[in-house]
Amino acid sequence: MTRINVTVDGVTYEEDVEPRLLLVHLLRDRLGRTGTPIGCDTSNCGACTVMLEGRSVKSCSVLAVQVDGQDIVTVEGLASGGTDWHPMQRAFHEEHALQCGYCTPGMIMAAIDLLKDDPDPSDEAIRKGLEGNLCRCTGYTNIVRAVRRGAHSMSQDPEAAAAGARSAEEL
Amino acid sequence: MTEEIDAGMVARRIAEDGDLSEPAPGRNEVGAARRRKEDARLVTGRTRWTDNIQLPGMLYVAFVRSPMAHARVTRVDTSAARAMPGVVAALSGADLAGEQGSLPCAWPVTEDIVLPDHPPMAVEEVRYAGEAVACVIATDRYKAADALEAVEVDYEPLPAVLDMVKALEEGSPKVHEAGNRSYVWKFGTGDVDAAFRDAPVVIERTYVQQRLIPSAMEPRAVVAETDGDFFTLHSSTQIPHILRIMLAQVTGIPEHKLRVVAPDVGGGFGSKLQVTAEEVILLLLARRLGKPVKWTESRSEGNLTVHHGRDQIQRLALAADADGRLRGLRVDLLADMGAYLMLVTPGIPILGAFMYNGIYKMDAYDFTCTGVFTTKMPTDAYRGAGRPEATFAIERLMDELADELSLDPVDLRRRNWIGHEEFPYTTVANLTYDSGNYEAATDRALAVFGYDKLRAEQADRRERGEPVQLGIGVSTYTEMCGLAPSRVLGSLSYGAGGWEHASVRMLPTGKVEVVTGTSPHGQGHETAWSQIVADALSVPFDDVSVIHGDTSSSHKGMDTYGSRSLVVGGIAVVQACDKVKEKARHIAAHMLEASPDDVEFAGGTFRVRGTDAAKTIQEVALAAFAAHDLPPGVEASLDSEATFDPENFSYPHGTHLCAVEVDTETGATRIREYVAVDDVGNVVNPMIVEGQVHGGIAQGVAQALFEEAVYDAEGNLLTTTMADYLLPSAADLPEFTTDRTETPATSNPLGVKGVGEAGTIASTPAVVNAIVDALRPFGVKDVPMPCTPERVWRAVHGGGS
Ligand code: FES
Ligand code: FES
């Protein structure tokens, strides 16, 4: 067992973990952060995507011991105060970019990360940027529209846009 | 995008204008692009997936699965596994043999069908790679996975049976003692011999519908618990109601002692329309161990053991006159059942039997389907279930016939389709299509697509011998959905009916609870049913909540599949609302001291005709609750329920057009334009409908271009991961342009038709037709699916197929 300290959605945890424990299982089974789901066992689907130190990672391909001392934001930590949705969450809702919603947490995290490098992406850049996140329901047309809308609102309202990344410190 | 009509822009404008989410004052809810009620928990991660459930003392189950396609199980030794830390139990099939029963098949399509025993856990013989032979139960999922290694199983290999044609040959190794032919099912109308005799043109083709893996994003998961008397099973299922009945029958747990819950379910597409081995075993384990047990599959486990879809060989012959008029169609199918018959395995190709004629008129039709056993994962429902295969066949044949006669493929279709003035029309397959307007949908699609301009570009590229050729694919589909009239299901030997149930409760404060027997897993019923009820009872959209997916709160239903929820379940909701209003009218009349005959309901208010005396439905609800002064003999409740059994199927239709650029030097294909004009009758929520169409098209395109479950020569599945089984990502698909025409259904009061499967049914032939169209100058008449660059390249360079 290894002792780790980790901050998840603004809460600090100290946990003893087996070296082989996956981050996604730490989040789901130990910390009750079940908002982040698992869709595969080969790092292909992206359903498990979270922010680690402000950048997206697939939490099924990271070991819990690797995140010692680091800051994680999951989809559950995006809405500031829990109610004020991140513009990307709103955009997914407005554009009907989800059906079953299983891919949605990972898709939203990946989309937010994508905009960090390219705040005004073309449709093609959005499609390429989300290549590591699979959705079986929507056919992606509305996801692309949502990311475009999310990018637009975030450029209008950088405050709100930063909320997700900031929430860790604020809470 | 074309200059004629930019329907995509219209759709986008609707989506971008948040205000359109709510109907204008005085306008109906039905028809508004309401944003979904479901989304709030889904975008914030407050979800209730089955795997999220953790209960005190919960144990975790993992399965030892056969690495062989076919073998005798000679020894299973679980003792070493049982000795490992944290392992509570380890059981073989033999340990459960006395109580596990046999997994059900509800659709024995013929009297003499071979319907083998299907033990949830193999006891003596395994018949597909991945079949469970033992399970371990431990205190956490890692320990359970560790213990799998310690279970020793000895197998004595038996020959794999993989090829359907060879499986039917004399002397082939057998999957089951009774042989590899499960059934032969025949259907026909008219004099098909006469239709083919002296026919000026006969097109004969064989198409292969490759095996697909449905791949819902949420892997299956099951949680079972009991207090020793009563059992609760949570499962990632589309069919909590059917599952409850079936599990009661298989396990002997009385139906009234069993509650089945489908919490949030992450997609299904037919794959969760099943009674699975794991669901049965988890119940048995909960009973045996007295502890809550959970099992969640890994994706690799799921690719092996979630039922597969399609897998048919279609031998087809189409006879026509010289002017292209269709005379007759012969269909001879081999359908791969896999190793066992699961819930509706044998019925899937039969669902297609009535659709091979598509939207066309013809004189005669002959259909034969042979169900064949192989040592592969059983097949069963996957989005469209039988109808995509049928539509692919006829739409591909129509393009081949057009080529043979040097006719434009749209023109050939016009010569044969049912005219809009001919509805209701009874087809050669004996279905009565209630309504449709193929001309309107096609004209609209051609305009949006810019058909003539693209044809001109195609001619130009051909002329210049460009390496990248342009192909245009046409698919004018219809389908039968809204499963289904109970009497029809009965006549097809299906084990249950096709009705749906709803109840509507007026609460004392005027709010409304709707209990539905449908079981949504992405379709947005909470939103759509709220819209329907808001109009029916004239209550605010936000005052309605929808309860579903739990047999203890929604006790009666037939669940969600076959594009049935709105056209059957939604109508049950409408009928229940009608009963609420009728009850309320009597109480309102009493309150208003008028005769019920003089009281009318409009805008949420019961009013004595010709006066100002009125009571709102909320006031009536409160009066019914208080019950201080009700008319004699009237019970203190407005609550009502309805069970609706449709009289006919639902027949959505549409025209899908696909333009594909094919690089003849590399075999690479790129969809340049995809236009879908669907007619699903009246629409409750255009945003949800568009979403269903998008997702459906994506899955159909994926069959055409990317996906195939591949078994090797020994019967091992090679495509066990998402790295091997190519689900399209955003980068692999184009933007879809959608539009609609609206020809109301005449078979239900909302005038609605099903939409869930339409996109999948329509799109596969549109894409393949486009690829073949691009390659016609090279003598290509077919490219087998999936049309990978390698296959396309081979088709070009092999001088045909
Ligand atoms: S669960 Fe992490 S990528 Fe699929
Ligand atoms: S919404 Fe279901 S997988 Fe994306």
mmCIF file of N, CA and C and ligand atoms in Angstrom, chain A residues 38-40 43-46 48 58 60, ligand 1:
data_model
loop_
_atom_site.group_PDB
_atom_site.id
_atom_site.type_symbol
_atom_site.label_atom_id
_atom_site.label_comp_id
_atom_site.label_asym_id
_atom_site.label_seq_id
_atom_site.Cartn_x
_atom_site.Cartn_y
_atom_site.Cartn_z
ATOM 1 N N ILE A 38 -16.660 4.338 -16.923
ATOM 2 C CA ILE A 38 -15.655 3.534 -17.627
ATOM 3 C C ILE A 38 -16.326 2.889 -18.842
ATOM 4 N N GLY A 39 -15.715 3.041 -20.010
ATOM 5 C CA GLY A 39 -16.330 2.461 -21.205
ATOM 6 C C GLY A 39 -15.500 1.389 -21.874
ATOM 7 N N CYS A 40 -14.246 1.233 -21.455
ATOM 8 C CA CYS A 40 -13.418 0.227 -22.127
ATOM 9 C C CYS A 40 -12.267 -0.164 -21.234
ATOM 10 N N SER A 43 -8.104 2.008 -23.124
ATOM 11 C CA SER A 43 -7.855 3.450 -23.296
ATOM 12 C C SER A 43 -8.325 3.985 -24.637
ATOM 13 N N ASN A 44 -9.389 3.417 -25.183
ATOM 14 C CA ASN A 44 -9.874 3.868 -26.486
ATOM 15 C C ASN A 44 -11.065 4.811 -26.426
ATOM 16 N N CYS A 45 -11.904 4.714 -25.383
ATOM 17 C CA CYS A 45 -13.220 5.359 -25.491
ATOM 18 C C CYS A 45 -13.272 6.772 -24.941
ATOM 19 N N GLY A 46 -12.425 7.087 -23.963
ATOM 20 C CA GLY A 46 -12.417 8.436 -23.416
ATOM 21 C C GLY A 46 -13.522 8.752 -22.424
ATOM 22 N N CYS A 48 -13.763 8.084 -19.467
ATOM 23 C CA CYS A 48 -13.209 8.300 -18.127
ATOM 24 C C CYS A 48 -12.385 9.581 -18.030
ATOM 25 N N LYS A 58 -7.033 10.329 -19.602
ATOM 26 C CA LYS A 58 -7.954 9.204 -19.462
ATOM 27 C C LYS A 58 -7.643 8.530 -18.133
ATOM 28 N N CYS A 60 -8.465 5.966 -16.769
ATOM 29 C CA CYS A 60 -8.252 4.516 -16.741
ATOM 30 C C CYS A 60 -6.832 4.166 -17.132
HETATM 31 S S1 FES C 1 -12.507 3.907 -19.915
HETATM 32 FE FE1 FES C 1 -10.769 5.127 -20.118
HETATM 33 S S2 FES C 1 -10.568 5.303 -22.240
HETATM 34 FE FE2 FES C 1 -12.212 3.917 -22.062
#
